[in-house]
PDB file of C-alpha atoms in Angstrom:
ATOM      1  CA  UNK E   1     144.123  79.033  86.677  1.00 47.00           C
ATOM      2  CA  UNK E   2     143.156  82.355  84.599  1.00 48.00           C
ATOM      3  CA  UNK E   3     141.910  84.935  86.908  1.00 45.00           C
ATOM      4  CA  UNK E   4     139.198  86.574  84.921  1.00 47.00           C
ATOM      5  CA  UNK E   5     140.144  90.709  84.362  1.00 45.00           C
ATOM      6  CA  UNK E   6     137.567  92.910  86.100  1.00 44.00           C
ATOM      7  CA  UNK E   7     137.301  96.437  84.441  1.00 43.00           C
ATOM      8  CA  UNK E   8     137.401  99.335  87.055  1.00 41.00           C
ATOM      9  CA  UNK E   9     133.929  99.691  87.263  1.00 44.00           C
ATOM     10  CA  UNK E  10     132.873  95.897  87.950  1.00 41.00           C
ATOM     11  CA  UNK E  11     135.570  95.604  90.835  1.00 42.00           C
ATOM     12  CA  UNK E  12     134.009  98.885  92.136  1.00 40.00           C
ATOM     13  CA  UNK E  13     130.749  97.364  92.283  1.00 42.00           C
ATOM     14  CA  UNK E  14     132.185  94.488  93.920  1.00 41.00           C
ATOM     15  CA  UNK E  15     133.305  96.288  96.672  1.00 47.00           C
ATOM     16  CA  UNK E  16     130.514  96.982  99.694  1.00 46.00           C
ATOM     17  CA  UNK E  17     132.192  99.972 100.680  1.00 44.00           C
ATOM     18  CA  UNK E  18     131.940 101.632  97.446  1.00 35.00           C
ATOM     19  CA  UNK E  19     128.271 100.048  96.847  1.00 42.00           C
ATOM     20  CA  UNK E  20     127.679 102.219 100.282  1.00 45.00           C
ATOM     21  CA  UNK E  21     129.146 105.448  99.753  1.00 39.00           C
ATOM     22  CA  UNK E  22     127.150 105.089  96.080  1.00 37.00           C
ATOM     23  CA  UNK E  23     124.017 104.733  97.449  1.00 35.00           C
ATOM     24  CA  UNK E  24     124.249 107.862  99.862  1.00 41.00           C
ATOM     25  CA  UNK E  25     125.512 109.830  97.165  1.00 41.00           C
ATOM     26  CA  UNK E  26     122.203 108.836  95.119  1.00 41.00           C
ATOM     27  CA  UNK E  27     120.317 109.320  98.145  1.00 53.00           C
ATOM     28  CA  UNK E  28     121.492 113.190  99.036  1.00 64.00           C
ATOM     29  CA  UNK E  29     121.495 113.939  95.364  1.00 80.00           C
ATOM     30  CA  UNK E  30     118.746 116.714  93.854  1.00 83.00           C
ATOM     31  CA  UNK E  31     116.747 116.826  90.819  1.00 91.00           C
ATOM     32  CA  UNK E  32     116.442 119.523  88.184  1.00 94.00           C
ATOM     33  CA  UNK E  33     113.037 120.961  89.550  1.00 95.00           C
ATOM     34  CA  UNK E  34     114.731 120.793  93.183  1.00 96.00           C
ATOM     35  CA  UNK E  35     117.445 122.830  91.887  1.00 95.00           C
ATOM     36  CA  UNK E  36     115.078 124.964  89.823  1.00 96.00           C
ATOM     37  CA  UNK E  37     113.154 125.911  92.845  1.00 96.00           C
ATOM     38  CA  UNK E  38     116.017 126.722  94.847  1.00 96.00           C
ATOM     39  CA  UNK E  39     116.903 129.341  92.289  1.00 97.00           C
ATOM     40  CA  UNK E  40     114.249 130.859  92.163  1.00 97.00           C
ATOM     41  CA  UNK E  41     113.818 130.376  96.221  1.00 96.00           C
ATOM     42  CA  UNK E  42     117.006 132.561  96.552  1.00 96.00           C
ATOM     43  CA  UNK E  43     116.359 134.987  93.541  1.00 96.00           C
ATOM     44  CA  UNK E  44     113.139 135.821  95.323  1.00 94.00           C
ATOM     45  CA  UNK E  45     114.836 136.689  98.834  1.00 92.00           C
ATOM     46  CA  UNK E  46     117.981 138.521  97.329  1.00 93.00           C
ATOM     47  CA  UNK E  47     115.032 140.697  95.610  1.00 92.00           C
ATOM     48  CA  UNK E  48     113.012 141.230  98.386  1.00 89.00           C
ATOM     49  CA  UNK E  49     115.766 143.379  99.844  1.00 85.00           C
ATOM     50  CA  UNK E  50     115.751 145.241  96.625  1.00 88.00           C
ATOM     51  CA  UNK E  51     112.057 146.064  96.346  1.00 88.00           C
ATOM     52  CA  UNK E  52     111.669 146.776 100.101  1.00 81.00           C
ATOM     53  CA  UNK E  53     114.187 150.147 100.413  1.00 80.00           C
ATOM     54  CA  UNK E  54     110.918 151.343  98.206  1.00 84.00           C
ATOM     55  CA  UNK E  55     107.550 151.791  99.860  1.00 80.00           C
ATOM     56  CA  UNK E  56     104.390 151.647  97.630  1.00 84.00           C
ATOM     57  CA  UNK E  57     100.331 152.206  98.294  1.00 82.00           C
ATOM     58  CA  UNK E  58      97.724 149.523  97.863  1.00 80.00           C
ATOM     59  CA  UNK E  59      95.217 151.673  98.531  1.00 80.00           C
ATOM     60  CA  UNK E  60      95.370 153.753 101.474  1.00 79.00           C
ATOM     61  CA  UNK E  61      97.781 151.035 102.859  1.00 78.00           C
ATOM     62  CA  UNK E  62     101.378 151.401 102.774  1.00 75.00           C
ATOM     63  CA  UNK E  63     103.591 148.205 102.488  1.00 78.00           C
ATOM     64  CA  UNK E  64     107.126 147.808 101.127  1.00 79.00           C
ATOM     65  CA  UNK E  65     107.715 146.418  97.625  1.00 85.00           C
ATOM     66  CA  UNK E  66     108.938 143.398  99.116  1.00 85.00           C
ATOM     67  CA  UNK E  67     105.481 142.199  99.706  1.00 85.00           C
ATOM     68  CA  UNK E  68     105.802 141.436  95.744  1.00 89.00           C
ATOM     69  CA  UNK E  69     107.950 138.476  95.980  1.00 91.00           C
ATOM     70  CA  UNK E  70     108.930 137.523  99.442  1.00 88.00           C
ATOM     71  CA  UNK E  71     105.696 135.338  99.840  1.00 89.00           C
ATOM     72  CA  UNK E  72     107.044 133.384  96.860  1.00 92.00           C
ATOM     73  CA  UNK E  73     109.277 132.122  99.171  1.00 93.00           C
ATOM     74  CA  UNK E  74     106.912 130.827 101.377  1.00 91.00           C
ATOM     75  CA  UNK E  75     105.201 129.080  98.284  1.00 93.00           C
ATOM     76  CA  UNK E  76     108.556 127.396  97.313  1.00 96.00           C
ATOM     77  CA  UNK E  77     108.788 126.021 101.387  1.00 95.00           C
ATOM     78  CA  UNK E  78     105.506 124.683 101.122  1.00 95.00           C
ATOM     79  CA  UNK E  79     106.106 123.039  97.968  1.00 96.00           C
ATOM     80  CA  UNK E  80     109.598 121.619  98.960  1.00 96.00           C
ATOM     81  CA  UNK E  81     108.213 120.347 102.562  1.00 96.00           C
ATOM     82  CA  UNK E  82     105.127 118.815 101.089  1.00 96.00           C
ATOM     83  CA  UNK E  83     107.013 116.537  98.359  1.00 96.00           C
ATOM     84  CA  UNK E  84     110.481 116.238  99.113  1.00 96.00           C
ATOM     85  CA  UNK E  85     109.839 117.021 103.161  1.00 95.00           C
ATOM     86  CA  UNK E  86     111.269 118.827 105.592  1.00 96.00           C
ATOM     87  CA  UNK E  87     114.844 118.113 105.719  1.00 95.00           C
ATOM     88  CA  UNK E  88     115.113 119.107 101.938  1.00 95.00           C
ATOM     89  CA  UNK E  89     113.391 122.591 103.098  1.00 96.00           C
ATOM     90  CA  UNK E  90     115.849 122.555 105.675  1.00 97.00           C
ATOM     91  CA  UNK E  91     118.460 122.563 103.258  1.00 96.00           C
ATOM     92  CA  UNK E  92     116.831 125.137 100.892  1.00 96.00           C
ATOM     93  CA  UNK E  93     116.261 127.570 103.497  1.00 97.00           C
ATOM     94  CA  UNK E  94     120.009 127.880 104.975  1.00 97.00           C
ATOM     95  CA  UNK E  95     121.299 128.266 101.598  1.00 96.00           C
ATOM     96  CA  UNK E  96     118.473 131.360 100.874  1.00 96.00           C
ATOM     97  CA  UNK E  97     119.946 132.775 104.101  1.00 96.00           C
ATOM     98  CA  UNK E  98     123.491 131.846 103.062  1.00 96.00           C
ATOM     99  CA  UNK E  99     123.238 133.285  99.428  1.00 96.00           C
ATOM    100  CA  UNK E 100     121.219 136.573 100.925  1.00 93.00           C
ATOM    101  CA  UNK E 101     123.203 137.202 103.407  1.00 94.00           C
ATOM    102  CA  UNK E 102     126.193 136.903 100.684  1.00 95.00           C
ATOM    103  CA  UNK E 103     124.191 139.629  98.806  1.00 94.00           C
ATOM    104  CA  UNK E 104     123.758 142.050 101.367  1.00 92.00           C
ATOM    105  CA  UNK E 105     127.316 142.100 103.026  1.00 93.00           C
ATOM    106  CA  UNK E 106     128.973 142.215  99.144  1.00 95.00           C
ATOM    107  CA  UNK E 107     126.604 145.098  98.520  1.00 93.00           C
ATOM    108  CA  UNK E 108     127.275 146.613 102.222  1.00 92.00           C
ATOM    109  CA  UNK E 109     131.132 146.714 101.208  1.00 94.00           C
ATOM    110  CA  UNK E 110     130.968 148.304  98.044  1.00 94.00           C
ATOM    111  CA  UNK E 111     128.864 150.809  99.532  1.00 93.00           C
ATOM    112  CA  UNK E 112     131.288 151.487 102.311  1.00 93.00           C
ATOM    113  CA  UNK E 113     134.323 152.159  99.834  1.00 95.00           C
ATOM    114  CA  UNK E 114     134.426 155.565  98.424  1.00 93.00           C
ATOM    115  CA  UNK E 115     132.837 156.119  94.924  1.00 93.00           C
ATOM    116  CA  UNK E 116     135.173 157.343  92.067  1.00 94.00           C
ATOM    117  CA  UNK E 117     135.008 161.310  91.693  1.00 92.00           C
ATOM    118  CA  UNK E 118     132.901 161.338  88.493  1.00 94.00           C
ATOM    119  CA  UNK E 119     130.724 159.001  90.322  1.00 93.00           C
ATOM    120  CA  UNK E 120     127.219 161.217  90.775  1.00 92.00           C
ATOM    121  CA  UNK E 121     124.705 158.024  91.900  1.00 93.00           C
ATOM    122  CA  UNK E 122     126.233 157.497  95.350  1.00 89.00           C
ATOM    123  CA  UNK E 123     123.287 158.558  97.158  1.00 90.00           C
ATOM    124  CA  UNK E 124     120.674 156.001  95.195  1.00 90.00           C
ATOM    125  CA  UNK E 125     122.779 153.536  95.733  1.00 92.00           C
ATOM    126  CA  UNK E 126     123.334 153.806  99.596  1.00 90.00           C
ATOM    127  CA  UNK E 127     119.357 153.756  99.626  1.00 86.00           C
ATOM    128  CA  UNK E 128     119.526 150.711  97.945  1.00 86.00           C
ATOM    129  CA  UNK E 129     122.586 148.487  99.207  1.00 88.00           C
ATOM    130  CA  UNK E 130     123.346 151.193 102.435  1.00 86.00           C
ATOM    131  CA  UNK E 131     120.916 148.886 104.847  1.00 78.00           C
ATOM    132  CA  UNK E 132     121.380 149.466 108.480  1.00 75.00           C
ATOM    133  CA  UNK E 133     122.895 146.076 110.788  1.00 83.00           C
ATOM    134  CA  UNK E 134     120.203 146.594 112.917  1.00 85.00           C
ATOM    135  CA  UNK E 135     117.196 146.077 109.966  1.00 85.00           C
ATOM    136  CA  UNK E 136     119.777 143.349 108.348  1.00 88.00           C
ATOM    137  CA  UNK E 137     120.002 141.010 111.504  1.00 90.00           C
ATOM    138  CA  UNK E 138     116.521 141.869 111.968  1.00 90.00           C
ATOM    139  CA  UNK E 139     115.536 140.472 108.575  1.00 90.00           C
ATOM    140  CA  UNK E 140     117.975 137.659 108.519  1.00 94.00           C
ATOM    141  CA  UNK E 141     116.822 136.119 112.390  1.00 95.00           C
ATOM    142  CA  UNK E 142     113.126 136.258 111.133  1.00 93.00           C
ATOM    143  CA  UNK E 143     113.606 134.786 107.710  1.00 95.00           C
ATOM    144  CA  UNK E 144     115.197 131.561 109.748  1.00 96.00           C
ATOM    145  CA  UNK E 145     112.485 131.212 112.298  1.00 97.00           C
ATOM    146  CA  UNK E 146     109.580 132.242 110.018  1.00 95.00           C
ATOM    147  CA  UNK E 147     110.804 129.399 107.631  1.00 96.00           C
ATOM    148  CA  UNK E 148     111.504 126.816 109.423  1.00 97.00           C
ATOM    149  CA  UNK E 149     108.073 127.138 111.190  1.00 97.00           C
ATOM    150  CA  UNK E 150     106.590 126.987 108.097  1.00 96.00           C
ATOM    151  CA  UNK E 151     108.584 124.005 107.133  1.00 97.00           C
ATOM    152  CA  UNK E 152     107.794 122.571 110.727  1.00 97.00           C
ATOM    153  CA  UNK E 153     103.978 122.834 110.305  1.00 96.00           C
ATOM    154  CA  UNK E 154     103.802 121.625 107.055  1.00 96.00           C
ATOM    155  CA  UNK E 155     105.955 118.644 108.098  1.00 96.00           C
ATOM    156  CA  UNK E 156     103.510 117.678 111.327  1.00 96.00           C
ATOM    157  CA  UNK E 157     100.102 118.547 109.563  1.00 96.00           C
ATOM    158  CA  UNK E 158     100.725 116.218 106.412  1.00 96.00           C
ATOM    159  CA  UNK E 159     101.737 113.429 109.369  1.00 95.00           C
ATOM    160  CA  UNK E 160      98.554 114.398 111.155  1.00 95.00           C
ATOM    161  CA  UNK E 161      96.694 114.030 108.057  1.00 94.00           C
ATOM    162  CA  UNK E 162      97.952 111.421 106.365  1.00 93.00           C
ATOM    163  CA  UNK E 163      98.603 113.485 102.881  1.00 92.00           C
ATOM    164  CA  UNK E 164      95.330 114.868 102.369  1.00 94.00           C
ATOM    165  CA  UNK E 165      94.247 118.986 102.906  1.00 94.00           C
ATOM    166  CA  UNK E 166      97.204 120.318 101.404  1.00 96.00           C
ATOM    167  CA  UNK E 167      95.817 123.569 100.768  1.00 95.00           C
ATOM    168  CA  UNK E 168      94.497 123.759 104.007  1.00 95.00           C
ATOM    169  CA  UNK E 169      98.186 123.373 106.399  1.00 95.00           C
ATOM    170  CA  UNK E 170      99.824 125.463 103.519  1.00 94.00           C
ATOM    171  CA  UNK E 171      97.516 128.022 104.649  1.00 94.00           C
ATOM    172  CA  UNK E 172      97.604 127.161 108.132  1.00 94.00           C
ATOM    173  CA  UNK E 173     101.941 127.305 107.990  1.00 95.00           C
ATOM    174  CA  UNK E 174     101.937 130.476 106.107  1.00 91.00           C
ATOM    175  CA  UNK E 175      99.522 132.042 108.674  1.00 93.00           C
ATOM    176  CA  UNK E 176     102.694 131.328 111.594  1.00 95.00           C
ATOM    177  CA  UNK E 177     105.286 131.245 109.390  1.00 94.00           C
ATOM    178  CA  UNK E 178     104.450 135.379 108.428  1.00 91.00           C
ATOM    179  CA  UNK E 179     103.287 136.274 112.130  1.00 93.00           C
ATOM    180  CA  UNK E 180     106.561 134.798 113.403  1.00 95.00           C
ATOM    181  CA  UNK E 181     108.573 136.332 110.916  1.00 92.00           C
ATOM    182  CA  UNK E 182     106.518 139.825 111.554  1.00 90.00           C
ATOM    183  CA  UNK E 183     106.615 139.801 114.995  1.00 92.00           C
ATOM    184  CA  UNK E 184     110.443 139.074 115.283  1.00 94.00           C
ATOM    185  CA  UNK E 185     111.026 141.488 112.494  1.00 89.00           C
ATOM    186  CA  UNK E 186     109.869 145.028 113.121  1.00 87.00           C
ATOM    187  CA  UNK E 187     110.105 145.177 116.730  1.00 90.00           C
ATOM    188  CA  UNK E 188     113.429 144.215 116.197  1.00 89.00           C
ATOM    189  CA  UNK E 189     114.176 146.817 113.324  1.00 86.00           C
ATOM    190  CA  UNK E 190     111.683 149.541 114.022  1.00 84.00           C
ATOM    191  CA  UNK E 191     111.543 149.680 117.967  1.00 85.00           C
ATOM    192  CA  UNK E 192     112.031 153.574 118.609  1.00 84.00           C
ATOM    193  CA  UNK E 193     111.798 154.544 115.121  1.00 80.00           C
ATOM    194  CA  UNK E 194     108.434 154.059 114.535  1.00 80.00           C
ATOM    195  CA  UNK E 195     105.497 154.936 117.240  1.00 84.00           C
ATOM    196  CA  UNK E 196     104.322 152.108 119.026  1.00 85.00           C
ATOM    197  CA  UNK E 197     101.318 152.265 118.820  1.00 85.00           C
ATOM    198  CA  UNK E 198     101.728 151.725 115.138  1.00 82.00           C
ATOM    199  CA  UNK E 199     103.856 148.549 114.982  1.00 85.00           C
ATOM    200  CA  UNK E 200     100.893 145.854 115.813  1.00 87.00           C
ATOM    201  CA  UNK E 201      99.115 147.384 112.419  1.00 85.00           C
ATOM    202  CA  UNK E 202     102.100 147.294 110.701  1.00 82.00           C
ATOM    203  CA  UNK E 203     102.585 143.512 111.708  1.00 86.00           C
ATOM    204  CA  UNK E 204      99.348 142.765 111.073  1.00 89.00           C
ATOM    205  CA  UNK E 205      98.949 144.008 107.498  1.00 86.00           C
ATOM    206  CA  UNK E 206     102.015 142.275 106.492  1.00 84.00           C
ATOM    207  CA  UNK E 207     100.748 139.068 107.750  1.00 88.00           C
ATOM    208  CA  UNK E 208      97.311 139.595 105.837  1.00 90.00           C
ATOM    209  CA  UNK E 209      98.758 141.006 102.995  1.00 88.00           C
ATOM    210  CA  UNK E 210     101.014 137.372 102.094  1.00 88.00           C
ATOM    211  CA  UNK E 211      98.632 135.129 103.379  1.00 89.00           C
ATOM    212  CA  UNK E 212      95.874 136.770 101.350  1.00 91.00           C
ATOM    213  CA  UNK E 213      98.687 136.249  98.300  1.00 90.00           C
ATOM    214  CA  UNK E 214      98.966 132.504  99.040  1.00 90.00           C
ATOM    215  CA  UNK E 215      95.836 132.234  99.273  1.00 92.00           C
ATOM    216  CA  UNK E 216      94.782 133.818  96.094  1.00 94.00           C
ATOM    217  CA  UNK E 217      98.107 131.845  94.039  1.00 93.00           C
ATOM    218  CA  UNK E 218      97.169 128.801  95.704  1.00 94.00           C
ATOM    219  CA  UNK E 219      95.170 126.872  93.024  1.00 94.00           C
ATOM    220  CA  UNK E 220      98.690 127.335  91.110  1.00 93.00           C
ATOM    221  CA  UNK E 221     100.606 126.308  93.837  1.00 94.00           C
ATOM    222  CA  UNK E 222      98.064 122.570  94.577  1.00 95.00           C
ATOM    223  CA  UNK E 223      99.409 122.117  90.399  1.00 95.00           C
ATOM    224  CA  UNK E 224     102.905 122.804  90.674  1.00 95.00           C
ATOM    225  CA  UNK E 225     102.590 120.104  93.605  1.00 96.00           C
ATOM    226  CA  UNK E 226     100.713 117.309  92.057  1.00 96.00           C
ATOM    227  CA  UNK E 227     103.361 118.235  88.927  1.00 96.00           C
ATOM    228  CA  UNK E 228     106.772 117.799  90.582  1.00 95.00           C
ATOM    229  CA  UNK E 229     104.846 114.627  92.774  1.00 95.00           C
ATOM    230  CA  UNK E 230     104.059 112.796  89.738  1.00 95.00           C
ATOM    231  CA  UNK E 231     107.233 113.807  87.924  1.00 94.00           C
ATOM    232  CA  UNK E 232     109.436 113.027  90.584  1.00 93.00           C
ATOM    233  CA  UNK E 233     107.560 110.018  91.972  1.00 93.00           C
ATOM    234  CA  UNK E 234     108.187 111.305  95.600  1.00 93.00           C
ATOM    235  CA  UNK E 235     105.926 111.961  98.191  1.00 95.00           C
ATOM    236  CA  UNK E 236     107.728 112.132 101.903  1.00 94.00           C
ATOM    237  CA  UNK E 237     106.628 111.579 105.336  1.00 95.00           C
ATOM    238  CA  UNK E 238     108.824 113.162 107.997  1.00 95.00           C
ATOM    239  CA  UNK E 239     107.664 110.292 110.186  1.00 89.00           C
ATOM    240  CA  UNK E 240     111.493 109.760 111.805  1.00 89.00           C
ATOM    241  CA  UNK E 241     113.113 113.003 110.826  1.00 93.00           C
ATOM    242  CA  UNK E 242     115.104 115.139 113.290  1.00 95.00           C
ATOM    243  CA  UNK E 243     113.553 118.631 113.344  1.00 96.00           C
ATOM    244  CA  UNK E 244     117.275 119.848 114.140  1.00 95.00           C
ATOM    245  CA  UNK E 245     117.523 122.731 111.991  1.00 95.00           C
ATOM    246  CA  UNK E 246     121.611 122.657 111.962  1.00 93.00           C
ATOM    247  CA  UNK E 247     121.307 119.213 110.568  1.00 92.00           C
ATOM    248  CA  UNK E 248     121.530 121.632 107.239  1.00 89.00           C
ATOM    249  CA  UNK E 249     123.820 118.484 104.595  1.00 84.00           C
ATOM    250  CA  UNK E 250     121.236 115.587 106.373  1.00 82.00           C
ATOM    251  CA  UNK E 251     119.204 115.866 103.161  1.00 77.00           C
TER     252      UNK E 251
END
């Protein structure tokens, strides 16, 4: 009897076992506008550090330049939760903390090692890439739990309402996701060095400041949704997810 020859591929598909581990591999890959996103998700962080060592006037308010791009990010969570749900944002949001935190201690150690002699710019760049531990882990603990509330309330709101008033929980999770992240943020970096008294209007303005940003993008943001939706042909419901947030590869 001839035993027919089976190429490498048709005994692989054959085998359940590789059939399996095929289909999770589909299932935890990401698409190009994913991965587009996440660029830009971790560009925006990385130059939120930037911007902020310089503080500039709307007005007679003061805010730091930060305020320019760091509510991008919370446009990018919204988007991310609302199609692709919240274990994808999960994802996205470790590796922004991952790839920021990657910027700041690489620019923290070539600040620490002494500057050639002809070197004259030392003292711009220390204002720049010199930031103090304290602000640092202040900035990095309320990225993580402004984000993944965010993520969280988008994730339970589109449950609640079964898809529909989008623009009304990405409002609603931008509103907690920027008081959480204020409110862990400069008491934790500021405590002592600014007065008191003036940290609840400094935490309040930044909170207005990015939601009123949102809010006045968000038009832009509802298309960019109903884009990647249609382009993707994905629309998830966290209706069985685990809201672990060190479940970071369960994607």
């Amino acid at each position: 009897m001839v035993v027919p020859h089976l190429t490498t591929n048709q005994g692989c598909l054959l085998n359940p076992l590789y059939q399996n581990k095929k289909m999770k591999k589909e299932s935890s890959s990401v698409s190009m506008l994913f991965m587009i996103m996440g660029v830009l998700f971790c560009v925006c962080l990385i130059l939120a550090n930037i911007l902020g060592t310089k503080q500039i006037a709307l007005g007679s308010i003061s805010v730091t330049g930060g305020l320019l791009v760091f509510p991008i990010s919370y446009i990018i969570n919204d988007c991310v939760s609302e199609v692709w749900g919240f274990r994808r944002a999960r994802f996205l949001i470790w590796l922004g903390f991952i790839m920021n935190f990657f910027f700041v201690a690489v620019g923290a150690l070539c600040d620490f090692i002494p500057a050639a002699p002809y070197w004259q710019n030392h003292e711009g760049f220390h204002a720049i890439f010199g930031l103090a531990p304290r602000i640092a882990c202040a900035s990095f603990l309320a990225f993580l739990c402004g984000s993944f509330m965010n993520a969280y309330v988008m994730s339970r709101m589109k449950i609640r309402d079964q898809g529909h008033r989008f623009t009304v929980r990405a409002v609603w999770s931008s509103v907690l996701g920027e008081s959480i992240d204020s409110l862990i943020f400069f008491p934790l970096a500021f405590y002592g060095i600014i007065p008191t008294s003036e940290l609840p209007w400094l935490m309040l303005w930044q909170v207005v400041l990015k939601t009123g940003y949102e809010i006045i993008v968000l038009p832009l943001t509802v298309r960019v949704v109903k884009y990647v939706k249609q382009v993707e042909g994905v629309d998830v419901y966290d209706e069985h997810v685990s809201y672990n947030v060190f479940k970071v590869f369960s994607i």
